[in-house]
Coordinates of C-alpha atoms in Angstrom, one line a residue:
M294 CA 31.9 -18.5 -30.6
A295 CA 28.7 -16.7 -29.6
T296 CA 27.7 -17.2 -26.0
K297 CA 24.3 -18.2 -26.8
N298 CA 25.6 -21.2 -28.7
V299 CA 27.8 -22.5 -25.9
R300 CA 26.4 -25.7 -24.2
S301 CA 25.0 -24.8 -20.7
I302 CA 26.5 -26.6 -17.8
E303 CA 23.5 -25.8 -15.6
E304 CA 23.2 -29.3 -14.2
Q305 CA 26.8 -29.5 -13.2
V306 CA 26.5 -26.2 -11.5
E307 CA 23.4 -27.4 -9.6
D308 CA 25.3 -30.5 -8.5
W309 CA 28.0 -28.2 -7.2
C310 CA 25.4 -26.3 -5.1
K311 CA 23.8 -29.4 -3.7
A312 CA 27.2 -30.8 -2.7
Q313 CA 27.8 -27.9 -0.5
L314 CA 24.4 -28.3 1.2
R315 CA 24.6 -31.9 2.2
S316 CA 24.7 -31.2 5.8
I317 CA 21.4 -29.3 5.8
K318 CA 17.9 -30.2 4.5
Y319 CA 17.3 -28.9 1.0
Y320 CA 14.5 -29.3 -1.7
T321 CA 14.9 -29.8 -5.4
K322 CA 12.8 -28.2 -8.0
T323 CA 10.2 -31.1 -8.0
E324 CA 10.1 -31.3 -4.1
S325 CA 7.7 -29.3 -2.0
I326 CA 9.4 -27.1 0.7
N327 CA 6.0 -26.6 2.3
S328 CA 2.4 -26.2 1.1
E329 CA 2.1 -22.4 1.7
I330 CA 5.4 -21.5 -0.3
E331 CA 4.5 -24.0 -3.1
E332 CA 1.0 -22.5 -3.4
A333 CA 2.5 -19.0 -3.6
L334 CA 5.0 -20.1 -6.3
R335 CA 1.9 -21.7 -8.1
K336 CA -0.2 -18.6 -7.9
A337 CA 2.5 -16.2 -9.2
P338 CA 3.1 -15.8 -13.0
S339 CA 6.0 -18.1 -14.1
K340 CA 9.4 -16.7 -15.0
S341 CA 8.2 -16.4 -18.6
G342 CA 5.0 -14.8 -17.6
G343 CA 2.6 -17.7 -18.2
E344 CA 0.3 -19.5 -16.0
G345 CA 2.6 -22.3 -15.2
A346 CA 4.1 -22.8 -11.8
N347 CA 7.5 -21.5 -10.6
Y348 CA 10.2 -24.1 -9.9
P349 CA 13.3 -22.8 -8.1
D350 CA 16.3 -25.1 -8.6
I351 CA 17.0 -25.5 -4.9
K352 CA 15.0 -24.4 -1.9
C353 CA 15.8 -24.4 1.9
F354 CA 15.2 -22.6 5.1
L355 CA 17.7 -20.5 7.2
E356 CA 16.8 -21.4 10.8
T357 CA 18.1 -19.8 13.9
S358 CA 18.0 -20.6 17.6
D359 CA 15.1 -18.1 18.1
M360 CA 12.9 -20.0 15.6
R361 CA 13.3 -17.5 12.8
R362 CA 12.8 -19.3 9.5
I363 CA 13.7 -17.5 6.4
P364 CA 13.1 -19.3 3.0
V365 CA 16.0 -19.4 0.6
M366 CA 15.4 -19.6 -3.2
I367 CA 18.3 -20.6 -5.4
E368 CA 18.2 -20.3 -9.2
V369 CA 21.0 -21.9 -11.3
K370 CA 22.3 -21.0 -14.7
G371 CA 25.3 -22.4 -16.7
R372 CA 26.5 -19.9 -19.3
K373 CA 28.8 -17.0 -19.1
G374 CA 26.9 -13.7 -18.6
D375 CA 23.8 -15.3 -17.3
L376 CA 24.3 -14.3 -13.6
I377 CA 22.5 -11.1 -13.3
K378 CA 20.9 -8.1 -15.2
C379 CA 20.8 -4.7 -13.5
D380 CA 19.6 -1.4 -14.6
K381 CA 21.7 1.8 -15.0
N382 CA 21.3 2.4 -11.2
G383 CA 22.6 -1.0 -10.3
D384 CA 19.2 -2.3 -9.3
I385 CA 17.9 -5.8 -10.2
C386 CA 16.2 -5.1 -13.6
N387 CA 12.9 -7.2 -13.3
L388 CA 10.7 -4.5 -14.6
N389 CA 10.5 -2.9 -18.0
K390 CA 10.2 0.9 -18.7
D391 CA 6.4 0.6 -18.2
K392 CA 6.9 -1.0 -14.8
E393 CA 5.7 -4.4 -16.1
P394 CA 7.5 -7.5 -15.4
H395 CA 10.6 -8.1 -17.6
Y396 CA 10.0 -11.8 -18.1
G397 CA 13.0 -11.9 -20.6
N398 CA 15.4 -10.9 -17.8
I399 CA 13.7 -13.0 -15.2
A400 CA 13.9 -16.2 -17.2
K401 CA 17.4 -15.7 -18.5
Y402 CA 19.4 -14.5 -15.4
A403 CA 19.9 -16.4 -12.2
V404 CA 19.6 -13.6 -9.8
N405 CA 16.6 -12.1 -11.5
G406 CA 14.8 -15.4 -11.3
A407 CA 15.6 -15.9 -7.7
V408 CA 14.3 -12.4 -6.8
H409 CA 11.2 -13.2 -8.8
Y410 CA 10.6 -16.3 -6.6
A411 CA 11.2 -14.1 -3.6
H412 CA 8.5 -11.7 -4.7
A413 CA 6.1 -14.5 -5.3
I414 CA 6.5 -15.7 -1.7
L415 CA 6.2 -12.3 -0.2
N416 CA 3.1 -11.4 -2.3
N417 CA 1.3 -14.6 -1.8
T418 CA 2.0 -15.9 1.8
E419 CA 1.0 -14.6 5.2
S420 CA 3.8 -16.4 7.1
Y421 CA 6.8 -15.0 5.3
K422 CA 8.0 -11.4 5.4
E423 CA 11.6 -12.1 4.3
V424 CA 13.3 -14.3 1.7
V425 CA 17.0 -14.8 0.7
A426 CA 17.3 -14.9 -3.2
I427 CA 20.6 -16.5 -4.4
G428 CA 21.6 -16.7 -8.2
V429 CA 24.5 -19.1 -9.1
N430 CA 26.1 -19.2 -12.5
G431 CA 28.9 -21.3 -13.7
Y432 CA 30.8 -21.6 -17.0
D433 CA 34.0 -23.2 -18.4
T434 CA 37.1 -21.2 -19.5
S435 CA 40.5 -22.1 -20.9
I436 CA 41.9 -21.9 -17.3
G437 CA 39.0 -24.0 -15.7
R438 CA 35.5 -23.6 -14.4
I439 CA 34.2 -20.4 -12.9
Y440 CA 31.5 -20.1 -10.4
E441 CA 29.8 -16.8 -9.5
M442 CA 26.9 -15.9 -7.4
G443 CA 24.7 -13.0 -6.3
V444 CA 23.2 -13.1 -2.9
Y445 CA 20.2 -10.7 -2.1
Y446 CA 17.9 -10.1 0.8
V447 CA 14.1 -9.3 -0.1
S448 CA 11.7 -8.2 2.7
K449 CA 8.4 -6.5 3.1
E450 CA 9.9 -4.2 5.6
N451 CA 12.3 -3.0 2.7
L452 CA 9.4 -2.6 0.4
F453 CA 10.4 -5.6 -1.7
V454 CA 13.7 -3.9 -2.8
P455 CA 16.4 -6.5 -3.2
K456 CA 19.4 -5.6 -1.2
K457 CA 22.7 -7.2 -1.9
V458 CA 24.1 -8.9 1.2
G459 CA 27.8 -9.2 0.3
E460 CA 30.3 -11.1 -2.0
Y461 CA 30.4 -14.8 -1.8
T462 CA 32.3 -17.6 -3.7
D463 CA 30.4 -20.5 -2.3
L464 CA 27.2 -21.4 -0.3
S465 CA 28.9 -22.2 2.9
F466 CA 27.1 -19.2 4.6
L467 CA 24.0 -21.3 4.6
L468 CA 25.4 -24.0 6.9
P469 CA 24.4 -24.0 10.6
E470 CA 27.8 -23.0 11.8
Y471 CA 27.9 -19.9 9.8
V472 CA 24.2 -18.9 9.7
N473 CA 24.2 -16.6 12.6
G474 CA 26.9 -14.3 11.0
F475 CA 24.9 -14.2 7.9
I476 CA 21.7 -13.3 9.8
K477 CA 23.6 -10.3 11.3
D478 CA 24.7 -9.2 7.9
I479 CA 21.1 -9.3 6.5
D480 CA 19.8 -7.5 9.6
K481 CA 22.0 -4.4 8.7
L482 CA 20.3 -4.1 5.5
F483 CA 17.8 -1.3 5.7
L484 CA 16.6 1.1 3.0
T485 CA 17.8 4.7 3.4
D486 CA 15.1 7.4 3.8
S487 CA 15.7 8.5 0.3
E488 CA 15.4 4.9 -0.9
I489 CA 12.1 4.5 0.9
E490 CA 10.7 7.6 -0.5
L491 CA 11.6 6.7 -4.1
K492 CA 10.2 3.4 -3.7
K493 CA 7.0 4.7 -2.3
I494 CA 6.7 7.1 -5.2
E495 CA 7.4 4.4 -7.6
L496 CA 4.7 2.2 -6.1
E497 CA 2.2 4.9 -6.0
D498 CA 2.9 6.0 -9.5
D499 CA 2.4 2.3 -10.5
I500 CA -0.9 1.9 -8.7
E501 CA -2.3 5.1 -10.1
R502 CA -1.4 3.9 -13.7
R503 CA -3.1 0.6 -13.0
L504 CA -6.3 2.4 -11.6
K505 CA -6.4 4.5 -14.7
V506 CA -6.4 1.4 -16.9
I507 CA -9.2 -0.1 -14.9
N508 CA -11.1 3.2 -15.1
Q509 CA -10.7 3.3 -18.8
K510 CA -11.9 -0.3 -19.1
M511 CA -15.1 0.7 -17.2
H512 CA -15.6 3.5 -19.5
D513 CA -15.0 1.5 -22.7
E514 CA -17.3 -1.4 -21.6
D515 CA -14.4 -3.8 -21.5
Y516 CA -16.1 -5.5 -18.5
G517 CA -19.2 -6.4 -20.6
Q518 CA -21.0 -3.1 -19.8
K519 CA -20.2 0.5 -19.2
I520 CA -19.9 1.4 -15.5
D521 CA -21.5 4.6 -14.3
V522 CA -19.0 7.2 -13.1
G523 CA -21.0 7.5 -9.8
Q524 CA -20.4 3.7 -9.1
R525 CA -16.8 3.4 -9.7
V526 CA -15.3 4.6 -6.3
Q527 CA -17.8 2.3 -4.4
L528 CA -17.1 -0.6 -6.7
I529 CA -13.3 -0.5 -6.3
T530 CA -13.5 0.2 -2.6
G531 CA -15.9 -2.7 -2.0
L532 CA -13.8 -5.1 -4.1
V533 CA -10.6 -4.0 -2.3
M534 CA -12.3 -4.8 1.1
A535 CA -13.6 -8.2 0.0
G536 CA -10.2 -9.0 -1.5
L537 CA -8.1 -8.3 1.5
G538 CA -9.6 -10.6 4.0
V539 CA -8.5 -10.7 7.7
P540 CA -5.7 -13.2 8.6
G541 CA -7.0 -16.1 10.6
K542 CA -10.6 -14.7 10.6
V543 CA -11.9 -14.0 6.9
S544 CA -10.3 -15.5 3.8
P545 CA -9.8 -13.2 0.9
L546 CA -12.4 -13.3 -1.8
S547 CA -11.3 -15.7 -4.6
V548 CA -12.2 -15.0 -8.2
S549 CA -13.5 -18.6 -8.3
D550 CA -16.1 -17.6 -5.5
L551 CA -17.9 -15.6 -8.2
R552 CA -19.7 -18.4 -10.2
G553 CA -22.3 -16.3 -11.8
D554 CA -25.2 -17.9 -9.8
Q555 CA -28.6 -15.9 -9.9
G556 CA -30.1 -16.8 -6.5
E557 CA -31.0 -13.8 -4.3
K558 CA -28.5 -15.0 -1.6
N559 CA -25.8 -16.5 -3.8
N560 CA -25.4 -14.2 -6.8
D561 CA -22.1 -12.6 -7.2
G562 CA -23.0 -9.3 -5.6
Q563 CA -24.3 -10.8 -2.6
V564 CA -21.2 -13.1 -2.2
I565 CA -19.0 -9.9 -2.4
M566 CA -21.3 -8.1 0.2
N567 CA -21.0 -11.1 2.6
K568 CA -17.2 -10.8 2.4
I569 CA -17.4 -7.1 3.0
S570 CA -19.6 -7.4 5.9
D571 CA -17.3 -10.0 7.6
Y572 CA -14.3 -7.9 6.8
L573 CA -15.9 -4.7 8.4
S574 CA -17.1 -6.7 11.5
E575 CA -13.6 -8.1 12.1
K576 CA -12.1 -4.6 11.8
Q577 CA -14.1 -3.7 14.9
L578 CA -15.8 -0.5 13.4
P579 CA -18.7 1.0 15.2
R580 CA -22.0 -0.8 14.2
Q581 CA -23.4 2.5 12.9
K582 CA -20.3 3.0 10.6
I583 CA -20.6 -0.6 9.3
E584 CA -24.3 -0.1 8.4
M585 CA -23.7 3.3 6.7
I586 CA -20.8 1.7 4.6
E587 CA -22.9 -1.3 3.7
E588 CA -25.9 0.7 2.7
V589 CA -23.7 2.7 0.3
L590 CA -22.0 -0.4 -1.3
R591 CA -25.3 -2.4 -1.7
V592 CA -26.3 0.2 -4.2
V593 CA -23.5 -1.0 -6.7
F594 CA -23.3 -4.7 -5.6
I595 CA -26.9 -5.5 -5.1
H596 CA -29.2 -3.0 -6.7
S597 CA -27.3 -2.6 -10.0
K598 CA -27.0 -5.1 -12.9
L599 CA -23.3 -5.8 -12.5
Q600 CA -24.1 -9.1 -10.7
E601 CA -26.2 -10.5 -13.7
P602 CA -24.1 -13.0 -15.6
K603 CA -23.6 -12.8 -19.4
D604 CA -22.5 -15.9 -21.0
G605 CA -22.0 -17.4 -17.5
E606 CA -19.8 -14.5 -16.2
S607 CA -21.0 -11.3 -14.3
A608 CA -19.2 -8.0 -14.8
L609 CA -18.3 -8.1 -11.1
H610 CA -16.4 -11.4 -11.7
T611 CA -14.4 -9.8 -14.6
I612 CA -13.6 -6.6 -12.8
Y613 CA -12.6 -8.4 -9.6
A614 CA -10.2 -10.6 -11.5
D615 CA -8.5 -7.4 -12.7
V616 CA -8.5 -5.9 -9.3
R617 CA -7.2 -9.1 -7.7
Q618 CA -4.2 -9.3 -10.1
N619 CA -3.3 -5.5 -10.5
I620 CA -4.5 -3.8 -7.2
I621 CA -4.7 -6.2 -4.2
P622 CA -0.8 -7.0 -4.2
F623 CA -0.1 -3.4 -3.6
L624 CA -2.3 -3.4 -0.4
T625 CA -1.1 -6.5 1.5
G626 CA 1.7 -7.1 3.9
E627 CA 3.9 -4.2 4.7
L628 CA 2.8 -2.2 1.7
H629 CA 0.0 -0.5 3.6
N630 CA 1.9 2.8 4.0
I631 CA 1.7 3.6 0.4
D632 CA -0.8 6.3 -0.6
F633 CA -3.4 4.1 -2.3
T634 CA -6.6 6.1 -1.8
G635 CA -4.6 9.3 -2.4
R636 CA -3.7 8.0 -5.9
L637 CA -7.3 6.9 -6.3
F638 CA -8.1 10.5 -5.3
N639 CA -5.9 11.6 -8.3
V640 CA -8.4 10.2 -10.8
L641 CA -11.5 11.8 -9.0
N642 CA -12.2 14.1 -11.9
E643 CA -13.1 11.0 -13.9
W644 CA -14.3 8.7 -11.0
V645 CA -16.5 11.0 -8.8
D646 CA -19.3 13.2 -9.7
V647 CA -18.6 16.5 -8.0
P648 CA -20.9 19.6 -8.3
D649 CA -19.5 22.1 -10.7
G650 CA -19.0 24.7 -8.0
A651 CA -16.9 22.2 -6.0
K652 CA -14.7 21.0 -8.7
N653 CA -11.7 22.9 -7.2
D654 CA -12.5 21.4 -3.8
V655 CA -11.7 17.8 -4.7
V656 CA -7.9 17.8 -5.1
L657 CA -5.3 15.5 -3.5
T658 CA -2.8 17.1 -1.2
P659 CA 0.5 15.4 -2.0
R660 CA 1.9 13.2 0.7
Y661 CA 5.1 15.2 1.0
I662 CA 3.0 18.2 1.8
T663 CA 0.9 16.5 4.4
E664 CA 4.0 15.3 6.1
L665 CA 5.6 18.7 6.0
M666 CA 2.5 20.3 7.5
A667 CA 2.3 17.6 10.2
R668 CA 6.1 18.2 11.1
L669 CA 5.6 22.0 11.1
C670 CA 2.9 21.7 13.6
G671 CA 5.1 19.5 15.9
V672 CA 2.8 16.5 15.7
N673 CA 3.9 13.9 18.3
M674 CA 2.6 11.0 20.2
D675 CA 0.4 13.2 22.3
S676 CA -1.1 15.3 19.7
Y677 CA -4.8 15.3 18.9
V678 CA -5.2 16.0 15.3
W679 CA -8.3 17.0 13.2
D680 CA -9.1 17.9 9.7
F681 CA -12.5 19.6 8.9
A682 CA -12.5 18.6 5.2
T683 CA -10.6 15.3 5.4
G684 CA -10.8 14.1 1.8
S685 CA -9.0 10.7 1.6
A686 CA -7.5 11.3 5.1
G687 CA -4.0 12.2 3.9
F688 CA -3.4 14.6 6.8
L689 CA -4.5 12.2 9.3
I690 CA -2.4 9.3 7.9
S691 CA 0.7 11.5 7.8
S692 CA 0.0 12.6 11.4
M693 CA -0.7 9.0 12.5
H694 CA 2.8 7.9 11.2
Q695 CA 4.5 10.9 12.7
M696 CA 2.7 10.1 16.1
I697 CA 3.5 6.3 16.0
A698 CA 7.2 7.0 15.0
D699 CA 7.5 9.4 18.1
A700 CA 6.1 6.8 20.3
K701 CA 8.4 4.1 19.2
Q702 CA 11.3 6.5 20.0
K703 CA 10.0 7.4 23.6
I704 CA 8.5 4.2 24.8
S705 CA 10.7 1.2 25.5
S706 CA 8.1 -1.2 26.9
P707 CA 6.5 -3.2 24.1
E708 CA 3.2 -3.6 26.0
E709 CA 3.0 0.1 26.8
L710 CA 3.9 1.0 23.1
N711 CA 1.1 -1.2 21.8
R712 CA -1.5 0.5 24.1
K713 CA -0.2 3.9 22.9
I714 CA -0.5 3.1 19.4
T715 CA -3.9 1.8 19.9
H716 CA -4.9 4.9 21.7
I717 CA -3.5 7.1 18.9
K718 CA -5.6 5.3 16.3
M719 CA -8.8 5.2 18.2
Y720 CA -8.8 8.6 20.1
Q721 CA -6.3 11.1 18.7
L722 CA -7.3 11.5 15.1
L723 CA -10.6 12.9 13.8
G724 CA -11.7 13.9 10.3
I725 CA -15.0 15.1 8.8
E726 CA -16.0 14.7 5.2
K727 CA -19.1 15.8 3.5
L728 CA -19.0 14.0 0.1
A729 CA -20.1 10.4 0.4
D730 CA -17.7 9.0 -2.2
I731 CA -14.8 10.8 -0.7
Y732 CA -15.9 9.7 2.8
M733 CA -15.7 6.1 1.6
L734 CA -12.1 6.7 0.5
A735 CA -11.2 8.0 3.9
V736 CA -12.6 5.1 5.7
L737 CA -10.9 2.7 3.3
N738 CA -7.6 4.6 3.8
M739 CA -7.7 4.3 7.5
I740 CA -8.6 0.7 7.4
L741 CA -5.6 0.0 5.0
M742 CA -3.4 1.7 7.6
K743 CA -4.4 -1.2 9.9
D744 CA -6.9 1.0 11.7
G745 CA -10.6 0.6 11.7
S746 CA -11.5 2.6 14.7
S747 CA -10.5 6.1 13.9
N748 CA -13.1 8.9 14.1
I749 CA -13.8 9.5 10.4
I750 CA -17.3 11.3 10.3
H751 CA -19.6 11.6 7.4
G752 CA -21.2 15.1 7.6
D753 CA -20.8 18.8 7.1
S754 CA -18.2 20.2 9.5
L755 CA -19.8 23.7 9.3
T756 CA -23.3 22.7 10.3
E757 CA -23.4 19.2 11.5
F758 CA -20.3 18.9 13.8
E759 CA -20.1 20.3 17.2
G760 CA -16.5 19.4 18.0
N761 CA -17.2 16.1 19.8
Y762 CA -16.3 12.4 19.5
E763 CA -19.2 10.6 17.6
Q764 CA -18.3 7.0 18.5
G765 CA -16.7 4.8 21.2
E766 CA -16.5 5.3 24.8
Y767 CA -15.9 9.0 24.4
N768 CA -19.0 9.6 22.2
G769 CA -20.4 13.0 22.9
K770 CA -17.4 14.3 24.7
P771 CA -15.3 17.2 23.2
F772 CA -12.3 16.0 21.0
P773 CA -9.3 17.8 22.7
A774 CA -7.8 18.9 19.4
N775 CA -4.3 20.7 19.6
V776 CA -3.4 20.3 15.9
F777 CA -5.5 21.3 13.0
L778 CA -4.5 20.5 9.4
L779 CA -6.4 21.6 6.4
N780 CA -6.7 21.9 2.6
P781 CA -10.0 23.7 2.6
P782 CA -12.7 23.7 0.0
Y783 CA -11.9 27.0 -1.7
S784 CA -15.5 27.4 -3.0
K785 CA -16.8 28.1 0.5
S786 CA -17.0 31.3 2.2
G787 CA -13.9 33.4 2.6
K788 CA -12.1 31.1 0.2
G789 CA -12.3 28.3 2.9
F790 CA -11.3 30.4 5.8
V791 CA -14.8 29.7 7.3
F792 CA -13.4 26.3 8.1
V793 CA -10.3 27.6 9.7
H794 CA -12.3 30.0 11.9
R795 CA -14.7 27.4 13.0
A796 CA -12.0 24.8 13.8
L797 CA -9.7 27.3 15.6
S798 CA -12.6 28.5 17.8
M799 CA -13.1 24.9 19.2
M800 CA -9.3 24.3 19.8
H801 CA -7.5 24.3 23.1
H802 CA -5.2 27.3 23.8
G803 CA -1.7 26.7 22.7
G804 CA -2.6 24.4 19.6
M805 CA -1.0 24.7 16.1
A806 CA -2.5 24.9 12.7
A807 CA -1.3 24.5 9.2
V808 CA -3.6 25.5 6.3
L809 CA -3.2 25.6 2.5
I810 CA -4.7 28.8 1.1
M811 CA -5.3 30.4 -2.2
E812 CA -2.9 33.0 -3.2
N813 CA -5.4 35.8 -3.1
A814 CA -7.2 34.5 0.1
G815 CA -5.0 36.4 2.5
S816 CA -5.3 39.8 0.7
G817 CA -9.0 40.5 1.4
N818 CA -10.9 37.5 -0.1
G819 CA -10.7 35.7 3.2
L820 CA -12.6 38.4 5.0
P821 CA -14.3 38.6 7.5
Y822 CA -12.9 35.2 8.8
T823 CA -9.2 36.3 8.5
R824 CA -9.8 39.3 10.7
E825 CA -11.7 37.3 13.4
I826 CA -9.0 34.6 13.3
L827 CA -6.2 37.0 14.0
K828 CA -8.0 38.5 17.1
N829 CA -7.3 35.3 19.0
N830 CA -4.6 33.5 17.1
T831 CA -1.0 34.3 15.8
L832 CA 0.2 34.0 12.3
V833 CA 3.6 32.4 12.7
A834 CA 4.6 32.1 9.0
S835 CA 3.3 32.2 5.5
I836 CA 5.2 30.1 3.1
H837 CA 4.9 30.7 -0.8
M838 CA 4.4 27.3 -2.4
S839 CA 5.0 26.2 -5.9
D840 CA 2.4 24.4 -8.0
I841 CA 2.0 21.4 -5.8
F842 CA -1.4 20.4 -7.4
L843 CA 0.0 20.3 -11.0
W844 CA -2.6 22.9 -12.1
K845 CA -5.6 20.8 -10.8
S846 CA -6.4 23.5 -8.2
Q847 CA -6.7 27.2 -8.1
C848 CA -4.5 26.9 -5.0
A849 CA -1.5 26.3 -7.3
N850 CA 1.2 28.8 -6.4
G851 CA -0.7 29.5 -3.1
Y852 CA 0.5 29.7 0.5
L853 CA 0.9 27.6 3.6
C854 CA -0.1 29.4 6.7
I855 CA 1.0 28.3 10.2

């Protein structure tokens, strides 16, 4: 007899689960565990991908003596073969080959459904950073009833990757007398470095794909009108700021907030600008920087026609609904360390108007290269790092991660560590970017890294920067740089070596620099700057690189000089 024709015993399996949990408080599919979790389950797409709410069969909390409360979502099935669906690597298969939700698997298999609920909670709540997802299945055989289960731990720290906890034959590990042992088991579940890197790349690839879809819609007038190329970066940047909110201070912009009103102070563009202003103020950016950002963003949100409603809905409403669903989830919680603006940088050829002579200058340096260069320069918690053509701030982000990781290893006092991390973000990183669109990306990148105070300067590092802080209590004082990282604009004098010469002349003795150069820059095209640089600096190494830019730059097959 085909399995699909066998009567499901799901109700009996659910009763079996509930009988084991009688000594603790649990909630059935129709009961509310709490308002925040229920709202999160309501917001997320249903198991079948529709707009209906999600209803886990059983819900409860793991509670420890130190007030740690972990939601537990249990999904029950009642046919042989309905426990779990994994991919060829043994991972929970909740995404199809296009990285879209595989609702067929989510609806059919117990573990897949439970993991779906876990992701809904992690994506749509502020209070919860970890969830236990349990799938339970049962079926009858000629020798009796078989029960099977899969127990997985899903957390923001592990980048939402479900980690199997162990093998279990019943639910007794959820009971108070056994919960501490179970907690110890889940606290051992960390992603390996290779798993983290693979997950980051997967997330970054996914977000770039989604950004390209949105960009195409802007081009094809899918939002009711064609969006000018020069407006697209500011538009997405502003919508992301409005959609993030600040926990406890500024609520994220809701799609329903954009009602298509036409008043000067309540049209959709002004509503968005109000959210952006509140967001930037709570990030404690210098007033001058806030005013500059607002001035740039008003062009697209206030002085364009995107806020004008057609059939009751503005283009801003339509675009934001797309951004809210497809982009914002990547930028919340612990996912801030993915390279969002770097991937946005990857579509700059379509999104940003760059003068023809500088086309080769606007190229993303891959994250693995920025991290390598920071390591080669020995970046640590006491480094002062600057970049004279900062782009989307990739070098500064990689340096900041390395500096903070070093501080966490060396500082045992939580209070002292917090002070050091704040100092790193506020005073030990500095970048200069000339192009306004790219500058906006750099500012957004640093904000997404939970840092609104870093020294990102809008200006020409060759003519408008004198080597000083330009904000905060050190405003006007020299930035004590001892690490210089650069992917220079190759259209500039000496194939970009003019930037290297200027930066090194301002640095303290004993500092380190790593610079990406064109293959022919070191064989005469870098003169006269290369000659002057070597009078006072030592070339430690020249590393021949493969095509790290995928033929998007003339620096492909160039060199990394240290």
